Coordinates of C-alpha atoms in Angstrom, one line a residue:
M262 CA 7.9 -33.0 -1.6
D263 CA 10.1 -35.5 -3.5
Q264 CA 8.7 -38.4 -1.4
M265 CA 5.1 -37.3 -2.0
N266 CA 5.8 -37.2 -5.7
K267 CA 7.2 -40.7 -5.6
V268 CA 4.0 -41.9 -3.8
Y269 CA 1.9 -40.1 -6.4
W270 CA 3.7 -41.8 -9.2
K271 CA 3.4 -45.2 -7.6
I272 CA -0.3 -44.7 -7.1
S273 CA -0.7 -43.5 -10.7
D274 CA 1.1 -46.7 -11.9
Y275 CA -1.1 -48.8 -9.8
I276 CA -4.3 -47.2 -11.2
Q277 CA -3.0 -47.5 -14.7
S278 CA -2.2 -51.2 -14.2
I279 CA -5.9 -51.6 -13.3
K280 CA -7.0 -49.8 -16.4
D281 CA -4.9 -52.1 -18.6
I282 CA -6.9 -55.2 -17.5
K283 CA -9.4 -55.4 -20.3
E284 CA -11.7 -57.8 -18.4
L285 CA -12.3 -55.0 -15.9
D286 CA -13.7 -52.6 -18.5
P287 CA -17.4 -53.2 -17.6
I288 CA -16.6 -52.8 -13.9
I289 CA -14.5 -49.7 -14.4
K290 CA -17.3 -48.1 -16.4
D291 CA -19.8 -48.9 -13.7
L292 CA -17.5 -47.6 -10.9
T293 CA -16.7 -44.3 -12.7
R294 CA -20.2 -43.3 -13.3
Y295 CA -21.2 -39.9 -11.7
S296 CA -23.0 -39.8 -8.3
D297 CA -24.5 -36.7 -6.8
K298 CA -23.3 -38.0 -3.5
D299 CA -19.7 -37.5 -4.6
I300 CA -18.6 -34.0 -3.6
F301 CA -15.5 -31.9 -3.1
Q302 CA -16.1 -29.4 -0.4
R303 CA -13.7 -26.6 0.6
I304 CA -14.1 -24.1 3.5
K305 CA -12.0 -21.0 3.0
N306 CA -11.4 -18.2 5.3
E307 CA -11.3 -14.9 3.4
I308 CA -9.2 -12.4 5.4
I309 CA -10.1 -8.7 5.2
I310 CA -7.3 -6.5 6.8
E311 CA -8.4 -3.1 8.0
D312 CA -6.0 -0.5 6.7
D313 CA -7.1 2.7 8.4
W314 CA -4.3 2.3 11.0
I315 CA -1.8 1.5 8.2
T316 CA -2.8 4.7 6.3
F317 CA -2.6 6.8 9.5
T318 CA 0.8 5.3 10.5
E319 CA 2.2 5.9 7.0
S320 CA 1.2 9.5 7.3
K321 CA 3.0 9.9 10.6
I322 CA 6.1 7.7 10.3
K323 CA 8.0 10.4 8.4
Y324 CA 7.7 12.6 11.4
V325 CA 9.0 9.8 13.7
E326 CA 12.0 9.4 11.4
A327 CA 12.6 13.1 11.4
A328 CA 12.4 13.1 15.2
V329 CA 15.0 10.3 15.4
F330 CA 17.4 12.2 13.2
E331 CA 17.1 15.4 15.2
N332 CA 19.5 13.6 17.6
R333 CA 18.2 15.5 20.6
Q334 CA 20.7 15.7 23.4
F335 CA 21.4 17.4 26.7
I336 CA 24.9 19.0 27.1
R337 CA 26.0 19.0 30.7
E338 CA 28.8 21.4 31.6
E339 CA 30.9 20.9 34.7
G340 CA 33.6 23.4 35.6
E341 CA 36.6 23.0 37.9
V342 CA 39.9 24.7 38.6
L343 CA 42.9 22.5 37.6
P344 CA 46.7 23.0 37.7
I345 CA 48.0 24.4 34.4
E346 CA 49.8 21.2 33.6
R347 CA 46.4 19.4 33.3
I348 CA 44.8 21.9 31.1
R349 CA 44.3 20.7 27.4
K350 CA 42.0 23.5 26.1
V351 CA 41.5 27.1 27.0
S352 CA 38.0 28.5 26.5
P353 CA 36.5 32.0 26.8
S354 CA 35.1 31.0 30.1
S355 CA 38.6 30.1 31.3
V356 CA 39.9 33.6 30.4
S357 CA 36.8 35.2 32.0
H358 CA 37.4 33.3 35.2
L359 CA 41.1 34.1 35.2
A360 CA 40.2 37.8 34.9
K361 CA 38.2 37.6 38.1
H362 CA 40.9 35.6 40.0
S363 CA 44.2 37.4 39.3
D364 CA 45.7 35.5 42.2
Y365 CA 46.0 32.5 39.8
I366 CA 48.5 34.5 37.7
E367 CA 52.0 33.2 38.5
K368 CA 54.0 35.3 36.0
Y369 CA 53.2 38.5 34.2
T370 CA 55.6 40.8 32.3
E371 CA 54.4 43.7 30.3
G372 CA 54.4 42.8 26.6
E373 CA 54.8 39.1 27.4
D374 CA 52.3 36.2 27.9
I375 CA 50.5 35.6 31.1
T376 CA 51.5 32.4 32.9
P377 CA 48.9 31.2 35.4
S378 CA 49.4 28.5 38.0
K379 CA 45.8 27.3 37.8
L380 CA 43.0 27.7 35.2
Y381 CA 39.3 27.1 35.1
T382 CA 38.2 24.4 32.6
V383 CA 34.8 23.3 31.4
N384 CA 34.0 19.6 30.8
K385 CA 31.0 19.0 28.4
D386 CA 29.1 15.8 28.7
T387 CA 26.6 14.9 26.0
D388 CA 23.5 12.9 27.2
Y389 CA 21.2 11.4 24.6
G390 CA 18.9 9.9 27.2
V391 CA 16.5 12.9 27.2
Y392 CA 12.8 12.3 27.8
E393 CA 11.8 13.0 24.2
N394 CA 14.2 10.4 22.8
K395 CA 12.9 7.8 25.4
F396 CA 9.4 8.6 24.2
I397 CA 10.4 7.9 20.5
Y398 CA 11.9 4.6 21.6
L399 CA 8.7 3.7 23.5
L400 CA 6.7 4.6 20.4
L401 CA 8.8 2.4 18.1
L402 CA 8.5 -0.5 20.5
T403 CA 4.7 0.0 20.7
L404 CA 4.4 0.2 16.9
S405 CA 6.6 -2.9 16.4
D406 CA 4.6 -4.9 18.9
F407 CA 1.3 -3.6 17.3
I408 CA 2.3 -4.9 13.8
F409 CA 3.6 -8.2 15.2
R410 CA 0.3 -8.9 17.1
I411 CA -1.8 -8.2 14.0
R412 CA 0.3 -10.5 11.8
E413 CA 0.1 -13.3 14.4
D414 CA -3.7 -12.8 14.7
V415 CA -4.0 -13.1 10.9
M416 CA -1.8 -16.2 10.9
S417 CA -3.9 -17.9 13.5
S418 CA -7.1 -17.2 11.5
V419 CA -5.4 -18.8 8.4
K420 CA -4.8 -22.0 10.3
G421 CA -8.6 -22.4 10.5
E422 CA -8.8 -22.8 6.7
N423 CA -9.7 -26.4 5.7
G424 CA -11.0 -28.4 2.8
V425 CA -13.1 -31.6 2.6
F426 CA -12.8 -34.3 0.0
Q427 CA -15.8 -36.7 0.3
I428 CA -17.0 -39.6 -1.7
R429 CA -20.0 -41.8 -1.1
R430 CA -20.6 -44.7 -3.5
R431 CA -22.5 -47.9 -3.9
N432 CA -21.4 -50.4 -6.5
E433 CA -21.7 -54.1 -7.4
I434 CA -18.3 -55.6 -7.9
L435 CA -17.7 -59.3 -8.6
G436 CA -21.2 -60.1 -7.4
D437 CA -20.8 -58.1 -4.1
D438 CA -22.7 -55.0 -3.2
I439 CA -20.0 -52.6 -1.9
E440 CA -20.8 -49.2 -0.3
L441 CA -17.8 -46.9 0.0
S442 CA -17.6 -43.7 2.0
L443 CA -14.4 -41.7 2.0
R444 CA -13.8 -38.3 3.7
L445 CA -10.5 -36.5 3.7
E446 CA -9.9 -33.2 5.6
F447 CA -6.9 -31.0 5.1
R448 CA -5.6 -27.7 6.4
N449 CA -3.2 -25.0 5.1
A450 CA -1.4 -22.3 7.2
T451 CA 0.3 -20.4 4.4
L452 CA -0.6 -16.7 4.7
E453 CA 0.5 -15.1 1.5
E454 CA -1.2 -17.7 -0.8
K455 CA -4.5 -17.2 0.9
L456 CA -4.8 -13.5 0.5
T457 CA -6.4 -11.7 -2.4
E458 CA -4.2 -9.3 -4.4
H459 CA -5.8 -6.3 -2.7
E460 CA -5.2 -7.7 0.8
A461 CA -1.7 -8.9 -0.1
K462 CA -0.9 -5.2 -0.9
K463 CA -2.0 -4.3 2.6
L464 CA 0.2 -7.0 4.0
T465 CA 3.1 -5.7 1.9
R466 CA 2.5 -2.2 3.4
M467 CA 2.5 -3.7 6.9
E468 CA 5.9 -5.4 6.2
A469 CA 7.3 -2.1 4.8
L470 CA 6.2 -0.3 8.0
R471 CA 7.8 -3.1 10.1
E472 CA 11.1 -2.8 8.2
R473 CA 11.1 1.0 8.6
V474 CA 10.5 0.6 12.4
G475 CA 13.3 -2.0 12.5
A476 CA 15.6 0.3 10.7
L477 CA 14.8 3.2 13.1
L478 CA 15.4 0.9 16.1
A479 CA 18.8 0.0 14.6
T480 CA 20.0 3.6 14.4
P481 CA 22.9 4.6 16.8
L482 CA 20.6 7.0 18.7
M483 CA 18.0 4.3 19.5
Q484 CA 20.7 1.8 20.4
I485 CA 22.0 4.3 23.0
V486 CA 18.5 5.1 24.3
S487 CA 17.6 1.3 24.5
K488 CA 20.1 1.0 27.4
E489 CA 18.2 3.7 29.4
P490 CA 15.2 2.8 31.6
V491 CA 11.9 2.7 29.6
I492 CA 9.5 5.5 30.5
S493 CA 6.0 5.0 31.7
S494 CA 3.1 4.7 29.1
N495 CA 1.5 7.7 30.8
I496 CA 3.4 10.3 28.7
T497 CA 4.3 13.7 30.2
K498 CA 3.5 16.3 27.4
T499 CA 6.6 18.5 27.5
N500 CA 7.0 21.7 25.5
V501 CA 8.9 19.8 22.8
L502 CA 6.3 17.1 22.5
T503 CA 3.5 19.7 22.0
M504 CA 5.3 22.5 20.1
N505 CA 7.8 20.6 17.9
E506 CA 6.1 19.5 14.7
N507 CA 8.0 16.1 14.5
F508 CA 7.4 15.2 18.1
S509 CA 3.8 16.4 18.2
N510 CA 2.9 14.2 15.2
S511 CA 4.7 11.3 16.9
L512 CA 2.7 11.9 20.0
E513 CA -0.5 11.8 17.9
L514 CA 0.6 8.4 16.5
Y515 CA 1.3 7.0 20.0
E516 CA -2.1 8.1 21.3
Y517 CA -3.8 6.7 18.2
L518 CA -2.2 3.2 18.7
L519 CA -2.8 3.3 22.4
N520 CA -6.5 4.0 21.9
Y521 CA -7.1 1.8 18.9
D522 CA -9.6 -0.7 20.1
K523 CA -11.0 -2.1 16.8
K524 CA -10.2 -5.5 15.4
C525 CA -7.6 -5.0 12.7
Y526 CA -9.1 -7.7 10.5
H527 CA -12.1 -9.9 10.1
V528 CA -12.7 -13.3 8.5
N529 CA -15.4 -14.3 6.1
K530 CA -16.0 -18.1 5.8
V531 CA -16.7 -19.2 2.3
T532 CA -17.8 -22.8 1.5
E533 CA -17.2 -24.1 -2.0
V534 CA -18.9 -27.4 -3.1
V535 CA -17.7 -28.9 -6.4
P536 CA -19.2 -32.1 -7.9
I537 CA -16.7 -34.8 -8.7
S538 CA -16.6 -35.9 -12.3
S539 CA -16.0 -39.5 -13.4
S540 CA -12.4 -38.7 -14.3
L541 CA -11.9 -37.4 -10.7
A542 CA -13.7 -40.4 -9.2
F543 CA -11.6 -43.0 -11.2
P544 CA -8.6 -42.9 -8.7
M545 CA -10.9 -44.3 -6.1
L546 CA -11.5 -47.4 -8.3
G547 CA -8.5 -49.2 -7.0
L548 CA -9.6 -48.8 -3.4
E549 CA -13.1 -50.2 -4.1
L550 CA -11.5 -53.2 -6.0
L551 CA -9.1 -53.7 -3.1
V552 CA -12.0 -53.8 -0.6
S553 CA -13.8 -56.3 -2.7
L554 CA -10.7 -58.6 -3.0
L555 CA -10.0 -58.3 0.7
K556 CA -13.6 -59.4 1.3
E557 CA -13.0 -62.4 -1.1
S558 CA -9.8 -63.4 0.7
K559 CA -11.7 -64.1 3.9
T560 CA -14.2 -66.7 2.4
D561 CA -13.7 -70.4 3.0
D562 CA -13.3 -71.3 -0.7
Y563 CA -10.6 -68.7 -1.4
E564 CA -7.8 -71.2 -1.5
I565 CA -9.7 -73.5 -3.9
K566 CA -10.5 -70.6 -6.2
K567 CA -6.9 -69.5 -6.0
N568 CA -5.6 -72.9 -6.9
E569 CA -8.0 -73.2 -9.8
I570 CA -6.8 -69.7 -11.0
I571 CA -3.2 -70.8 -10.7
A572 CA -3.9 -74.2 -12.5
D573 CA -5.7 -72.3 -15.3
E574 CA -2.7 -70.0 -15.6
K575 CA -0.2 -73.0 -15.8
K576 CA -2.4 -74.7 -18.4
K577 CA -2.4 -71.5 -20.4
A578 CA 1.4 -71.3 -20.1
I579 CA 1.9 -75.0 -21.2
D580 CA -0.4 -74.5 -24.2
E581 CA 1.6 -71.4 -25.1
L582 CA 4.9 -73.3 -24.8
S583 CA 3.6 -76.1 -27.0
K584 CA 2.6 -73.6 -29.6
R585 CA 6.1 -72.0 -29.5
I586 CA 7.7 -75.5 -29.9
D587 CA 5.6 -76.3 -32.9
K588 CA 6.6 -73.0 -34.5
I589 CA 10.3 -73.8 -33.8
K590 CA 10.0 -77.2 -35.5
E591 CA 8.5 -75.6 -38.5
K592 CA 11.3 -72.9 -38.5
Y593 CA 14.3 -75.2 -38.1
Q594 CA 12.9 -78.4 -39.8
A595 CA 14.5 -80.6 -37.1
D596 CA 13.4 -83.5 -34.9
P597 CA 13.3 -83.2 -31.1
S598 CA 16.8 -84.6 -30.5
S599 CA 18.3 -82.1 -32.9
Y600 CA 16.2 -79.4 -31.3
V601 CA 17.6 -80.4 -27.9
A602 CA 21.1 -80.0 -29.2
I603 CA 20.2 -76.6 -30.5
L604 CA 18.7 -75.7 -27.2
E605 CA 21.9 -76.9 -25.4
D606 CA 24.0 -74.7 -27.6
K607 CA 21.6 -71.9 -26.8
I608 CA 21.8 -72.7 -23.1
N609 CA 25.6 -72.7 -23.2
L610 CA 25.5 -69.4 -25.0
L611 CA 23.0 -68.0 -22.5
E612 CA 25.2 -69.3 -19.6
S613 CA 28.2 -67.6 -21.1
E614 CA 26.2 -64.4 -21.4
N615 CA 24.9 -64.9 -17.9
M616 CA 28.5 -65.1 -16.6
Q617 CA 29.2 -61.9 -18.4
M618 CA 26.1 -60.4 -17.0
Q619 CA 27.1 -61.6 -13.5
V620 CA 30.4 -59.7 -13.9
L621 CA 28.5 -56.7 -15.0
R622 CA 26.2 -57.1 -12.0
D623 CA 29.2 -57.3 -9.7
N624 CA 30.6 -54.2 -11.3
L625 CA 27.2 -52.6 -11.0
D626 CA 27.0 -53.5 -7.3
K627 CA 30.4 -51.9 -6.8
I628 CA 29.1 -48.9 -8.7
V629 CA 26.0 -48.9 -6.5
L630 CA 28.2 -49.0 -3.4
V631 CA 30.3 -46.1 -4.8
K632 CA 27.0 -44.3 -5.7
E633 CA 25.7 -44.8 -2.2
G634 CA 28.9 -43.4 -0.8
L635 CA 28.7 -40.5 -3.1
D636 CA 25.0 -40.1 -2.1
K637 CA 26.1 -39.9 1.5
D638 CA 28.8 -37.4 0.6
N639 CA 26.2 -35.5 -1.5
K640 CA 23.8 -35.6 1.4
A641 CA 26.4 -34.2 3.8
L642 CA 27.4 -31.6 1.2
R643 CA 23.7 -30.7 0.8
M644 CA 23.4 -30.3 4.6
D645 CA 26.5 -28.1 4.6
I646 CA 25.1 -26.2 1.6
D647 CA 21.8 -25.8 3.4
N648 CA 23.5 -24.5 6.5
L649 CA 25.6 -22.2 4.4
L650 CA 22.5 -21.0 2.5
S651 CA 20.7 -20.5 5.8
K652 CA 23.6 -18.4 7.1
L653 CA 23.7 -16.6 3.8
R654 CA 20.0 -15.9 4.1
D655 CA 20.5 -14.6 7.6
L656 CA 23.4 -12.4 6.4
E657 CA 21.3 -11.2 3.5
A658 CA 18.5 -10.4 5.9
R659 CA 20.9 -8.5 8.2
L660 CA 22.4 -6.8 5.1
K661 CA 18.9 -5.9 4.0
D662 CA 18.2 -4.3 7.4
V663 CA 21.5 -2.5 7.3
N664 CA 20.9 -1.3 3.7
A665 CA 17.4 -0.3 4.7
S666 CA 18.8 1.6 7.7
E667 CA 21.5 3.2 5.5
D668 CA 18.9 4.1 2.8
L669 CA 16.7 5.5 5.4
I670 CA 19.5 7.6 6.9
R671 CA 20.6 8.7 3.5
T672 CA 17.1 9.6 2.5
Q673 CA 16.6 11.5 5.8
Y674 CA 19.9 13.4 5.3
E675 CA 19.1 14.1 1.7
D676 CA 15.6 15.3 2.7
K677 CA 17.2 17.4 5.5
L678 CA 19.8 18.8 3.0
K679 CA 17.0 19.6 0.5
E680 CA 15.0 21.3 3.3
K681 CA 18.1 23.3 4.5
N682 CA 18.9 24.3 0.9
K683 CA 15.3 25.3 0.4
E684 CA 15.4 27.3 3.6
I685 CA 18.7 28.9 2.5
E686 CA 17.1 29.8 -0.8
E687 CA 14.1 31.2 1.0
L688 CA 16.3 33.1 3.3
K689 CA 18.3 34.5 0.3
E690 CA 15.1 35.6 -1.4
A691 CA 13.8 37.1 1.9
L692 CA 17.2 38.8 2.4
E693 CA 17.2 40.2 -1.1
K694 CA 13.6 41.3 -0.7
K695 CA 14.4 42.9 2.6
T696 CA 17.5 44.5 1.2
N697 CA 15.5 45.9 -1.7
E698 CA 12.9 47.2 0.7
L699 CA 15.6 48.7 2.9
Q700 CA 17.2 50.3 -0.1
E701 CA 13.9 51.7 -1.2
A702 CA 13.2 52.9 2.4
L703 CA 16.7 54.4 2.5
I704 CA 16.1 56.3 -0.7
Q705 CA 12.8 57.4 0.6
K706 CA 14.4 58.5 3.8
Q707 CA 17.2 60.3 2.0
N708 CA 14.6 62.0 -0.1
A709 CA 12.7 62.9 3.0
I710 CA 15.9 64.1 4.6
S711 CA 16.6 66.2 1.6
K712 CA 13.1 67.6 1.8
T713 CA 13.5 68.1 5.5
D714 CA 16.8 70.0 4.9
K715 CA 15.1 72.2 2.3
L716 CA 12.3 72.8 4.7
K717 CA 14.8 73.5 7.5
E718 CA 16.5 76.0 5.2
D719 CA 13.2 77.6 4.2
L720 CA 12.2 77.6 7.8
S721 CA 15.5 79.2 8.8
N722 CA 15.0 81.9 6.2
E723 CA 11.5 82.5 7.4
R724 CA 12.7 82.6 10.9
K725 CA 15.2 85.2 10.0
K726 CA 12.5 87.2 8.3
Y727 CA 10.3 86.7 11.3
D728 CA 13.1 87.8 13.7
E729 CA 13.8 90.8 11.6
L730 CA 10.1 91.7 11.3
K731 CA 9.7 91.1 15.1
R732 CA 12.7 93.2 15.9
T733 CA 11.3 96.0 13.7
S734 CA 7.9 95.5 15.2
D735 CA 9.3 95.5 18.7
L736 CA 11.1 98.8 18.0
E737 CA 7.9 100.3 16.5
I738 CA 5.9 99.0 19.4
E739 CA 8.4 100.3 21.9
S740 CA 8.3 103.7 20.1
K741 CA 4.6 103.7 20.1
D742 CA 4.5 102.6 23.7
K743 CA 6.8 105.5 24.5
E744 CA 4.7 108.0 22.6
I745 CA 1.5 106.6 24.3
N746 CA 3.1 106.8 27.7
E747 CA 4.2 110.4 27.0
L748 CA 0.7 111.3 25.8
L749 CA -0.8 109.6 28.9
D750 CA 1.6 111.5 31.1
F751 CA 0.8 114.8 29.3
K752 CA -2.9 114.0 29.6
R753 CA -2.6 113.2 33.3
L754 CA -0.4 116.3 33.8
N755 CA -3.0 118.5 32.2
E756 CA -5.8 116.8 34.1
G757 CA -3.8 117.4 37.3
R758 CA -3.3 121.1 36.4
F759 CA -7.0 121.4 35.7
K760 CA -7.9 119.8 39.0
G761 CA -5.3 122.1 40.7
I762 CA -6.9 125.1 39.1
Q763 CA -10.4 123.8 40.2
A764 CA -9.1 123.3 43.8
M765 CA -7.6 126.9 43.8
A766 CA -10.9 128.2 42.6
G767 CA -12.7 126.3 45.3
E768 CA -14.7 124.2 42.9
I769 CA -13.4 120.9 44.4
N770 CA -12.4 120.0 47.9
S771 CA -12.1 116.9 50.1
E772 CA -15.8 116.8 50.8
N773 CA -17.0 116.7 47.2
A774 CA -14.0 114.8 45.8
E775 CA -14.6 111.3 44.3
T776 CA -13.4 108.5 46.6
S777 CA -13.8 105.4 44.5
K778 CA -10.9 103.1 43.8
E779 CA -10.8 104.0 40.1
A780 CA -10.9 107.7 40.9
F781 CA -8.1 107.3 43.4
D782 CA -6.0 105.3 41.0
E783 CA -6.5 107.9 38.3
L784 CA -5.6 110.6 40.9
E785 CA -2.5 108.7 41.9
N786 CA -1.4 108.4 38.2
E787 CA -2.0 112.1 37.8
Y788 CA 0.1 112.7 40.9
N789 CA 2.9 110.5 39.6
A790 CA 2.8 112.3 36.2
F791 CA 2.9 115.7 37.9
T792 CA 5.8 114.5 40.2
S793 CA 7.7 113.3 37.2
Y794 CA 7.1 116.5 35.4
Y795 CA 8.0 118.5 38.5
E796 CA 11.3 116.6 38.9
E797 CA 12.3 117.1 35.3
V798 CA 11.4 120.8 35.4
W799 CA 13.3 121.1 38.7
K800 CA 16.4 119.5 37.1
K801 CA 16.3 121.9 34.2
T802 CA 15.7 124.8 36.6
K803 CA 18.6 123.8 38.8
K804 CA 20.8 123.7 35.7
E805 CA 19.7 127.2 34.7
I806 CA 20.2 128.5 38.3
I807 CA 23.7 127.1 38.4
K808 CA 24.5 128.6 35.0
E809 CA 23.1 132.0 36.2
I810 CA 25.2 131.8 39.4
K811 CA 28.3 130.9 37.5
R812 CA 27.7 133.7 35.0
K813 CA 27.3 136.3 37.8
K814 CA 30.4 135.1 39.6
G815 CA 32.4 135.2 36.5

């Protein structure tokens, strides 16, 4: 840029030197007049970045970060029986295994420790290369490549931006009719300067996503997974990928990127045409004059005209010198010989001053040499400084990535801590609520138990009353049954007597007797009643007979 500035300054000085020539004023005025053929044309590519994928990715990247910080792992346990000397840690499984293999016990004394000769130990191996972690790594690589391709595509479209500076003029200079046509084309590949403020914000969001992806890829977990074989793009939807919130949202993002077939940006070509004013056209004046002079230099009479111009300039110089000499004569009031002596003194003084100047020039040359050496040293130092600055920028970039990674990790852990604290508070509230509910339920249950005990007591009292009433009722029923049975027996006995009397009277016999089942059953009951009556009477009669016999013998 410094060299270009120097060129610009030289050209400006050149143009200004032309403007200072008064004789050229009419020509300059004619050359700087406006022409509608003089145009400044610029073709600009306006880039419109589609941000639907940015918005979707921003909504899902937090789940990807959370999935990374879950640190999913597979713990592989391998057990083996080793001599007791090689055992470093005793686990519950070691004790359980020893209980099943008492033959490993070498020494056992009641009340003392057991000393086994061998012991079962479990080696736990942690494996972070699980399928879900490999999927997250594939997603991060896909997203990083997606962002890189979009940026490269946008950059390639910027390279197509161009501008045109065009002048067409026709002027008469020094008697020549000169037609000048100039066309300059330029390109610019700087991306940030060619975006509108709105689109630049989208680019900033893209860069923020790229940095977050880079920070995730730099985490220890992803560094471990990067050494594992990359899985196929045809993802197997495991239970974790479909049921876990973080991994299911990450899967949605992966499928979104994989199926995204739109162009992420489009370009609108805008052409601007600006007329060139006389002030803008003036810098081209020197070029037109130069063309005219070059044309003149090729004519046959160029040397003659050149000599005439030189002779006129010498004549003007001699006339100027004569005028100066006349002024000196008038000033010093001396003749030519005296003036010559004065001039010799002046010349001697000038030679003395010239010698001093020569010494100063020599010293200046030495200073210039020293300066050149210093310039070389400065250049070398600048190169060293540039190298150091480049390394410093690299270190700053790496530090920025590390800080971003640390900030991301810190943010994730703080978020996790907040979530866990929130969950703890929610659990506390739920526990307090459940405790209160249980206490209320316990009180209600105790009240119900009290009521139940009261009901049991009342029921017991009622039961006792019922049992007493039942016992009384049973006794009464039993008494009534006895009376009824006695009445029935008496009734059957009387009926039997009546039938006996009828039979003795000849009123009933086997021929006219009723033979139905009911009649026979009734007859059998009467017979049984009579038999029972007979046996009781017989018992009493026997007692009376025995008493009478005993009385007579006595």
